XYZ file of C-alpha atoms in Angstrom:
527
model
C 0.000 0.000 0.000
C 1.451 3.435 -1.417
C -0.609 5.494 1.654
C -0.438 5.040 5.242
C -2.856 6.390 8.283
C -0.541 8.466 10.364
C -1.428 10.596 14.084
C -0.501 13.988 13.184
C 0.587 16.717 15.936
C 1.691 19.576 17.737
C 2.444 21.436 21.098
C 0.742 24.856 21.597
C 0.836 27.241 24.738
C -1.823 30.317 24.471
C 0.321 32.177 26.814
C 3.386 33.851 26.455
C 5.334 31.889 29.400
C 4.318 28.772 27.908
C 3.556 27.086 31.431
C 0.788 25.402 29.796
C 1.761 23.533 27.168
C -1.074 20.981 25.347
C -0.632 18.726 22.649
C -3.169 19.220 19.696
C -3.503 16.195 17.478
C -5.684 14.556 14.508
C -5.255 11.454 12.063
C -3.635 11.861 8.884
C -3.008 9.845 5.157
C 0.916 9.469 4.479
C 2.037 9.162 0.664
C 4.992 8.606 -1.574
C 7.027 8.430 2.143
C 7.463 12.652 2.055
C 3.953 13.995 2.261
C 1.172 13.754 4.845
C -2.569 15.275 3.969
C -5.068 15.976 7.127
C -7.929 17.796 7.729
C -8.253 21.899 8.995
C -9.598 21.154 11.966
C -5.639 20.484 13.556
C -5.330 24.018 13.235
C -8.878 25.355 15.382
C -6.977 26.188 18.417
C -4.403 28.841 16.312
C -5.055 32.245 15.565
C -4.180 31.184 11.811
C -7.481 29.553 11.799
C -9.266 32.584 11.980
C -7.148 33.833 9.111
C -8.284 30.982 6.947
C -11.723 31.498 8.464
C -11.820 35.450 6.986
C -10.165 34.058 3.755
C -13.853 32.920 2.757
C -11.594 30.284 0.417
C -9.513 32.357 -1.145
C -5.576 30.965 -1.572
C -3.419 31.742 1.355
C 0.399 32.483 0.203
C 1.534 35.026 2.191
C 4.949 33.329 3.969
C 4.624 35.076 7.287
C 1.375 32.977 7.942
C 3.371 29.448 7.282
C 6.386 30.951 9.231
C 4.529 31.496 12.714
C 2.937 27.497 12.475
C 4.787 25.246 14.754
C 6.457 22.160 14.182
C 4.197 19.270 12.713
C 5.084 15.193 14.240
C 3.699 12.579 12.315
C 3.379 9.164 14.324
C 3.415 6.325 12.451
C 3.732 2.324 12.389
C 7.238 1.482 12.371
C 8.038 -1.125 9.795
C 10.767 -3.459 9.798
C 13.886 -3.256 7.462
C 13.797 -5.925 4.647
C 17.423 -6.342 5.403
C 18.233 -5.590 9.132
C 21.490 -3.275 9.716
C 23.795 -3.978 12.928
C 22.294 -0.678 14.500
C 18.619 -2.308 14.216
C 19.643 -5.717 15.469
C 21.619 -3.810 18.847
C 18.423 -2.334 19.502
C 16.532 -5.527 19.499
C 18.851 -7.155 21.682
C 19.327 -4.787 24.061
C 15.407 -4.453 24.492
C 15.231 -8.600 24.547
C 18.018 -8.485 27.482
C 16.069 -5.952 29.697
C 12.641 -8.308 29.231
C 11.540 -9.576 32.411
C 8.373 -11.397 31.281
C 6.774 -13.080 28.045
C 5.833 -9.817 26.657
C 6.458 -9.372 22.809
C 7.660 -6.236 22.465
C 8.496 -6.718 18.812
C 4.688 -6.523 18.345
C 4.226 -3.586 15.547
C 1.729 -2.082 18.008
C 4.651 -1.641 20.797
C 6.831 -0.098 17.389
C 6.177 3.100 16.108
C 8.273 6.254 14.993
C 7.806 9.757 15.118
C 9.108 11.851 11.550
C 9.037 15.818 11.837
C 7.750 18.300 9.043
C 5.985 21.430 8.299
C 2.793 22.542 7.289
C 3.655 23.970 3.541
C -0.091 24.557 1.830
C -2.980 25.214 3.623
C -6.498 25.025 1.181
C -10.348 25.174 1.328
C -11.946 23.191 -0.632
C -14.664 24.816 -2.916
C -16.771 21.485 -3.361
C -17.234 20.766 0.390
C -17.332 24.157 1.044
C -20.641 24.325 -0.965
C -21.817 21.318 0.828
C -21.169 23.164 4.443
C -23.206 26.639 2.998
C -26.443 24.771 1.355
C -26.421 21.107 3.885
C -24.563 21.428 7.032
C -26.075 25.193 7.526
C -28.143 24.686 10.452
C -25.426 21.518 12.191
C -23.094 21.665 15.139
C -19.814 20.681 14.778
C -17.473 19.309 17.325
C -18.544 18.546 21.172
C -21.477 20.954 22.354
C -19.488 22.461 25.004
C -18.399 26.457 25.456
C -19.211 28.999 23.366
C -21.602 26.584 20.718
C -22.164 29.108 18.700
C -18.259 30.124 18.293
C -17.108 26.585 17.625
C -19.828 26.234 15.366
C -18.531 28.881 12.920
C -14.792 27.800 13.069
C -15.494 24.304 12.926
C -17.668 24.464 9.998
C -14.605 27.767 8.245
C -12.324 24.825 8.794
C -14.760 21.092 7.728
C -13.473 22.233 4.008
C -9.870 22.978 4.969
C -6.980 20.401 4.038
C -3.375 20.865 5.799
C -0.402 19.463 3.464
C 2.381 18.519 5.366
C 5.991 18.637 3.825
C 8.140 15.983 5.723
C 11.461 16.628 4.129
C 12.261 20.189 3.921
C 11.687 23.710 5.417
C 11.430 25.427 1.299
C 7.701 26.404 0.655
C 8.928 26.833 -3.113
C 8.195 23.571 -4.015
C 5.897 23.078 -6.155
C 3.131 21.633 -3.854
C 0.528 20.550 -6.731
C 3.018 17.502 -8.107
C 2.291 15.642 -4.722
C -1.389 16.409 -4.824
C -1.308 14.893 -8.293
C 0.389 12.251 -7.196
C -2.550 11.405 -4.320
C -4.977 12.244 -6.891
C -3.767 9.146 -9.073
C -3.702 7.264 -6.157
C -7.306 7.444 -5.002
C -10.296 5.790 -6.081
C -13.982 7.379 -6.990
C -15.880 6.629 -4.148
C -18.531 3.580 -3.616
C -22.061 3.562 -3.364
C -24.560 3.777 -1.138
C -24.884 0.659 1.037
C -21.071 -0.659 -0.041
C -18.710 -1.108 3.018
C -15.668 1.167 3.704
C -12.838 0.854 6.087
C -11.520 3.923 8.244
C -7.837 3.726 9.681
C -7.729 6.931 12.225
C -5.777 7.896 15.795
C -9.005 9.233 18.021
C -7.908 11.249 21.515
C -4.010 11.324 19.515
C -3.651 8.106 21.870
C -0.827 6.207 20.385
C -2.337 3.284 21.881
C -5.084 3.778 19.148
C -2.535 4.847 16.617
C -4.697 3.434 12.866
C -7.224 1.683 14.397
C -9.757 0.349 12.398
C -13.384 0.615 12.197
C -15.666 -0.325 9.526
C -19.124 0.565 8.385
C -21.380 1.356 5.876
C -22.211 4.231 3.190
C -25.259 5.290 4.283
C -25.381 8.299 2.183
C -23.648 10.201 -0.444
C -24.238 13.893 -0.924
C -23.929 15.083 -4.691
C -23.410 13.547 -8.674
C -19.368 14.296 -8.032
C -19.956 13.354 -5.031
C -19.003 16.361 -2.175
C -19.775 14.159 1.009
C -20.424 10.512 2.264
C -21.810 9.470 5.294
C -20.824 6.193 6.825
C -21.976 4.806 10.322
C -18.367 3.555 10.740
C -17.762 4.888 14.205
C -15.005 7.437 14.906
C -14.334 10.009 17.292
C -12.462 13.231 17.865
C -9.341 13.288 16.556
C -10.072 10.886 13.807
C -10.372 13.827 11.415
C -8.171 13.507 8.301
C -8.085 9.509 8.980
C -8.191 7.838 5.452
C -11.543 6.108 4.183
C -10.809 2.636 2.328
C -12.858 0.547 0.200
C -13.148 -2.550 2.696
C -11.774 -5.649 0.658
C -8.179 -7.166 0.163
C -7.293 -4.135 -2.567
C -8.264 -1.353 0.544
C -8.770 1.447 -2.347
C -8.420 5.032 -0.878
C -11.447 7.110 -1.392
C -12.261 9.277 1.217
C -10.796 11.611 4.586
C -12.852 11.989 7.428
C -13.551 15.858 7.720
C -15.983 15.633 11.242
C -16.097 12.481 13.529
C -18.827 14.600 16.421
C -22.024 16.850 14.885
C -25.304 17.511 15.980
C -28.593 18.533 14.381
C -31.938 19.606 15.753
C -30.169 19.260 19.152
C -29.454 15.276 17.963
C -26.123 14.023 17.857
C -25.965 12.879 14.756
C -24.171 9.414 15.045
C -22.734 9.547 11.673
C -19.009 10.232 10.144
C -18.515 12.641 7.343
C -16.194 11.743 4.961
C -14.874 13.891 1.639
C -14.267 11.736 -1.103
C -10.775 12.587 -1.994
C -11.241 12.032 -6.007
C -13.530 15.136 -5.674
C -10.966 17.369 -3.127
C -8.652 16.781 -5.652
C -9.424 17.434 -8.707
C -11.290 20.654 -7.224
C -7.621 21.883 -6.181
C -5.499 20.744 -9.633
C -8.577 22.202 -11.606
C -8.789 19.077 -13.323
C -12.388 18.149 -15.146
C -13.217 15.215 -13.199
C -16.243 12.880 -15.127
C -18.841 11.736 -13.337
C -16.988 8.478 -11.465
C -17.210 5.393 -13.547
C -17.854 3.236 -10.412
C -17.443 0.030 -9.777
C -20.513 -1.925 -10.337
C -22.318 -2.024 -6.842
C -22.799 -6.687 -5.930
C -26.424 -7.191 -7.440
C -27.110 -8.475 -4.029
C -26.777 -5.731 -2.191
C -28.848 -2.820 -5.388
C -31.911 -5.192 -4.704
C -31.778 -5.474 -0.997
C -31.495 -1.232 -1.368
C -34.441 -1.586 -4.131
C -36.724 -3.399 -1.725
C -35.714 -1.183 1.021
C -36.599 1.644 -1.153
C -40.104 0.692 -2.799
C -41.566 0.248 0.639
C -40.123 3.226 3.013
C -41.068 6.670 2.224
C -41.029 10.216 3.950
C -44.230 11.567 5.996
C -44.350 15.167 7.087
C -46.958 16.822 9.350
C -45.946 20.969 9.872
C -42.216 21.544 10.861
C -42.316 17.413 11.707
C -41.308 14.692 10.047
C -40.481 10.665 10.055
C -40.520 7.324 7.622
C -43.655 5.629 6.863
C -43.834 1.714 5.430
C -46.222 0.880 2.822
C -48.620 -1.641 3.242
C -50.011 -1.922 0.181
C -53.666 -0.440 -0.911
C -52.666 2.772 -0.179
C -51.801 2.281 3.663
C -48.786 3.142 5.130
C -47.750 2.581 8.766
C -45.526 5.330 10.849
C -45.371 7.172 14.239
C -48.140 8.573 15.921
C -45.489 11.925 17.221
C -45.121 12.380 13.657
C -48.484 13.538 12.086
C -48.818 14.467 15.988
C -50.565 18.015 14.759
C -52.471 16.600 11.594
C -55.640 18.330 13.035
C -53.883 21.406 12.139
C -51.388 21.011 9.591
C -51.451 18.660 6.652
C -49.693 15.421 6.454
C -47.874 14.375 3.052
C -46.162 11.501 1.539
C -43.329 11.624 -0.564
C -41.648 8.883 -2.799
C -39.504 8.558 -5.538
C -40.675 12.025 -7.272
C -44.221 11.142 -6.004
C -46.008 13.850 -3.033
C -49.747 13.243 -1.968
C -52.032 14.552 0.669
C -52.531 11.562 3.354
C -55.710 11.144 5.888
C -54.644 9.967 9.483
C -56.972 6.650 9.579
C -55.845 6.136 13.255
C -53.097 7.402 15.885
C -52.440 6.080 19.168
C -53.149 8.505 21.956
C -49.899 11.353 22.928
C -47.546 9.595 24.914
C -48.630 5.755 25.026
C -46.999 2.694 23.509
C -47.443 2.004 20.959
C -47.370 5.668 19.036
C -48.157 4.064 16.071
C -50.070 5.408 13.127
C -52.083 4.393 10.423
C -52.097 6.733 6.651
C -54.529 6.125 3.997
C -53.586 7.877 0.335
C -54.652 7.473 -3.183
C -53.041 3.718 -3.997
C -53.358 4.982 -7.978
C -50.278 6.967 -7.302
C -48.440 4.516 -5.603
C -48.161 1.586 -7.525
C -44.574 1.801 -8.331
C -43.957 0.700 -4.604
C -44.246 -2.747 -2.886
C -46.308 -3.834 0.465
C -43.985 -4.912 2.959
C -43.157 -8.271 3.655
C -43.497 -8.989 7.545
C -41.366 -11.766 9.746
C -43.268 -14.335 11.287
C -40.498 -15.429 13.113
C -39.217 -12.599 16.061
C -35.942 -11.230 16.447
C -33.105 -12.796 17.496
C -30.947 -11.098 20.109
C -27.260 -10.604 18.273
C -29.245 -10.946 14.842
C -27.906 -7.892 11.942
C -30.412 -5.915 11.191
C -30.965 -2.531 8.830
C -32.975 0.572 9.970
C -34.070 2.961 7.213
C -35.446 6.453 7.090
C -34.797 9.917 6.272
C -32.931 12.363 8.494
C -32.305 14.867 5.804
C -33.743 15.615 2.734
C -34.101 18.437 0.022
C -37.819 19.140 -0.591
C -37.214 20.491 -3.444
C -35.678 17.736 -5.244
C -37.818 14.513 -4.565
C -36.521 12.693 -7.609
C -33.313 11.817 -5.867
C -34.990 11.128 -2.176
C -33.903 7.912 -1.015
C -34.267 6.610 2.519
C -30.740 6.792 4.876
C -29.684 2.969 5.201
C -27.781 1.742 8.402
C -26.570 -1.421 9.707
C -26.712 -2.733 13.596
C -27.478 -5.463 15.271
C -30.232 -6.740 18.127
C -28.925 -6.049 21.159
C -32.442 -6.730 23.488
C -35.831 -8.190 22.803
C -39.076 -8.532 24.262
C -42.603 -9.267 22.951
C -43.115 -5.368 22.858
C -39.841 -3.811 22.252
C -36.964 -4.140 20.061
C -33.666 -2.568 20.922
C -30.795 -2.164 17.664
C -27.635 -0.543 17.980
C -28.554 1.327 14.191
C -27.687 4.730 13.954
C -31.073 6.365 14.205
C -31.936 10.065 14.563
C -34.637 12.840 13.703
C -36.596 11.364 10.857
C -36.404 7.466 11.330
C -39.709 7.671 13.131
C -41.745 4.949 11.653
C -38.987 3.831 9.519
C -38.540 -0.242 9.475
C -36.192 -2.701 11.089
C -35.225 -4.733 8.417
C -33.848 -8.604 8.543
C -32.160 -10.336 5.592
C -32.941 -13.861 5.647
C -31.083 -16.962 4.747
C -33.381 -16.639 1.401
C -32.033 -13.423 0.875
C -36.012 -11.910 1.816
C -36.194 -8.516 3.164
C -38.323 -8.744 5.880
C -39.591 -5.876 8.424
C -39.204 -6.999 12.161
C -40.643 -3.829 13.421
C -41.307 -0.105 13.461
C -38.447 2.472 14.525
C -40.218 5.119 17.642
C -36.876 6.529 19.258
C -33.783 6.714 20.236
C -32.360 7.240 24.176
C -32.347 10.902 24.891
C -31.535 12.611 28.418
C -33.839 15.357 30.965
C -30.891 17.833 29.305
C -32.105 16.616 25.761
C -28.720 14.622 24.835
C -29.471 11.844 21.940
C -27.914 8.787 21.784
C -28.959 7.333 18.365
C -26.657 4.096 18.851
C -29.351 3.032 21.783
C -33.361 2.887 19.920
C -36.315 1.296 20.504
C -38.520 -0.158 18.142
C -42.015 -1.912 18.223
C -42.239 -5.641 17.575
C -44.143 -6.343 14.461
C -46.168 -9.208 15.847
C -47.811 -6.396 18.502
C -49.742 -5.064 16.092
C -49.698 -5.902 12.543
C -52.570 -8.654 12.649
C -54.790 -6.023 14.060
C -53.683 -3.858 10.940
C -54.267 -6.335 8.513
C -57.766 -7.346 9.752
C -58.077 -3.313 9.422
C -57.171 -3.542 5.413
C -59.414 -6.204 5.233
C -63.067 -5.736 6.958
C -62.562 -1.961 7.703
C -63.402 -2.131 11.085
C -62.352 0.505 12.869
C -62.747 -0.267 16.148
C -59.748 -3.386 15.889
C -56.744 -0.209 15.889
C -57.815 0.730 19.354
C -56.752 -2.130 20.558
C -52.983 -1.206 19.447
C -53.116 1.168 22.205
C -51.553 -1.126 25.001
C -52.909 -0.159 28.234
C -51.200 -2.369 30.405
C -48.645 -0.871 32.930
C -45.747 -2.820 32.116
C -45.860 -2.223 28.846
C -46.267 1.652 29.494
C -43.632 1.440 32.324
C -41.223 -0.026 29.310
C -41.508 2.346 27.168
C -41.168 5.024 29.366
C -37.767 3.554 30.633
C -39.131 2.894 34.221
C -39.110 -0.121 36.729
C -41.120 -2.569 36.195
C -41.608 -3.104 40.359
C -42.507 -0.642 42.609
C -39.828 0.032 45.386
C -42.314 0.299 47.852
């Protein structure tokens, strides 16, 4: 492999007497053994950033700013000499005579090394920068702690930013666009939604995590060129400017993470954000990328998506909104919290280009398991999607499962609306609850659990409500309950069938346990 995941990092005082010295660190991709590439956000606590952040992406030359930043150490894997020299094998002997236990200390992860450089270009990229203005406008980025609003603005001046680290010499004169070209030939368009991706990254700048590796899915990619994925691989601060693989024995390079912790609507969002290098690129070198020829997505995997597709789609009541399933004949099943106000504001269904007026046929009462709902709309304008299929067997506690639904979305253009896809598994289960570790937030309401069977079947195993969230309103969208299918979808079908309205009341669960449960209570009383 020609690139390398590296711990990038520096010491900074903000005080003249430099008493207080702190260490400021983030991950990094390592190329043709001189360069290093990793993200802006190494450079938030400097009063360059706000230079870059007034630069509004305009080209920063001027030497004096490169000749006030400090000293860049890149930490990486030490690898072992194909051919040994006596200076290597004295150090291995003398650390083999001072061993006092079975310890292997030749272990790579006891072996690293630590190059110095400096920080020769300093860019913002035009693409993602785009993406910030028109996506990420109303998202937090970073922890939610201090001045929000002021770490809100640098971090999202600097989510576009890319640091270039020269490892060899001092001379900004070199001409810093050959080794961009260089990483631009190395890197691979990136894959599709749903394909699996690799991310080697140093979070805390903890050597002991020095290119760890976590692995998830796309779960959504932002653009034709693309400007942005999302994955549901986990990471966390300091993975920033970690390197995104294709996950596979080739490990392709396609992406940097640009922002491991954001929030929306108050939500931690749960996701990574990843810029797909091909795009950062060519953006810089002014070279007219075409639309990635990609690598055809496994067959398997487009009609899992196109099942998942046909049968989820958006509901929105007012200001609110969630995922819906379609049950066929025009009926579609979601949350009762989201058409919450439909007495007052109109509910509306969208699907692939497709937006129609719905009637709320019945909602469970505010605040009571199982805050389910039940949507009628014109089936004529729906036949392009498919009913459901439902599991008659329950989940499985450890079982993989997929959660769909739709945390963002551009209302004004429905053709490409697809629902956000991500992976988990089962992690409790009861007759009327279902806990996943998917990544859900704002907008999954009412989306599906998915299983993948044996048969390769898509079936639903029940109906996303919510994730954890605190009295101080933190969201944890790794922790999320879900309602079991086989609590309520007879009483549904009989429903479609006879049209008897009086069998959905009796989807309202009254009894205590089942309210205590999904309020998070006891079950006993500690009397």
């Amino acid at each position: 492999m020609t690139v390398e995941g590296v711990m990038v990092s520096y010491n900074y005082s903000d005080d003249a007497e430099h008493a207080n010295i702190l260490t400021v660190s983030a991950s990094g991709i390592k190329f043709s053994k001189r360069w290093v590439l990793t993200h802006g956000s190494i450079l938030s606590p400097l009063k360059q950033a706000n230079v870059i952040k007034n630069a509004r992406g305009k080209p920063i030359l001027n030497d004096e700013f490169y000749d006030n930043l400090p000293e860049i150490y890149v930490t990486c894997e030490k690898v072992k000499s194909k051919t040994p020299n006596m200076y290597e094998n004295l150090e291995i002997l003398s650390r083999e005579r001072s061993l006092n236990n079975d310890a292997d200390l030749e272990h790579s992860s006891y072996q690293v090394r630590v190059l110095t450089g400096r920080i020769c270009h300093v860019w913002q990229c035009p693409v993602l920068d785009r993406c910030v203005d028109n996506i990420l406008y109303s998202w937090t980025i970073g922890h939610r702690d201090g001045d929000v609003e002021k770490q809100t603005q640098l971090g999202k001046a600097l989510l576009s930013v890319f640091v270039l680290v020269d490892l060899e010499t001092d001379n900004r004169d070199f001409k810093i666009l050959r080794p961009l070209s260089e990483l631009l030939d190395m890197c691979q368009p990136p894959p599709d939604r749903g394909a699996t991706v690799d991310i080697h990254s140093t979070p805390f700048g903890c050597e002991v995590f020095l290119n760890a590796v976590t692995r998830g899915s796309v779960c959504g990619v932002v653009g034709k060129r693309p400007s942005l994925l999302l994955t549901d691989a986990a990471t966390a601060l300091g993975s920033e400017g970690g390197p995104v693989f294709t996950a596979g024995p080739d490990n392709h390079l396609v992406g940097a993470v640009v922002c491991s912790v954001s929030w929306w609507r108050g939500e931690w969002v749960g996701l990574t954000l990843a810029a797909p290098l091909k795009s950062v690129l060519a953006a810089k070198l002014r070279v007219q990328q075409p639309l990635p020829a990609r690598t055809p997505p496994s067959p398997l995997y487009v009609r899992i998506l196109e099942l998942v597709d046909r049968s989820t789609v958006l509901v929105r009541c007012g200001a609110a909104w969630g995922a819906g399933l379609y049950l066929g004949g025009g009926h579609v099943l979601t949350c009762a919290h989201v058409v919450k106000h439909h007495a007052s504001h109109k509910v509306s269904v969208y699907c692939d280009n497709v937006k129609e007026t719905a009637a709320v046929r019945y909602k469970t009462k505010d605040d009571l398991a199982y805050d389910l709902a039940l949507l009628y709309v014109s089936p004529a304008h729906w036949r392009h999607l498919l009913p459901a299929v439902f599991a008659e067997e329950s989940a499985q506690k450890g079982e993989s499962v997929l959660a769909a639904g739709f945390p963002y979305f551009n209302e004004t253009n429905l053709e490409e609306l697809k629902p956000t896809v991500t992976s988990g598994h089962v992690n409790n289960v009861s007759p009327s609850l279902i806990q996943t570790t998917c990544c859900v937030q704002s907008g999954f309401s009412g989306g599906p659990i998915f299983r993948i069977t044996k048969e390769l079947k898509v079936e639903v195993l029940g109906t996303i409500v919510s994730n954890a969230k605190t009295e101080t309103g933190a969201s944890y969208p790794y922790i999320n309950m879900a309602v079991p299918t086989k609590a309520f979808i007879r009483l549904v079908q009989h429903f479609i069938l006879e049209r008897d309205e009086n069998v959905l009341s009796q989807i309202e669960n009254k009894k205590d346990m089942i309210q205590s449960q999904w309020r998070l209570l006891p079950y006993r009383s500690k009397i």
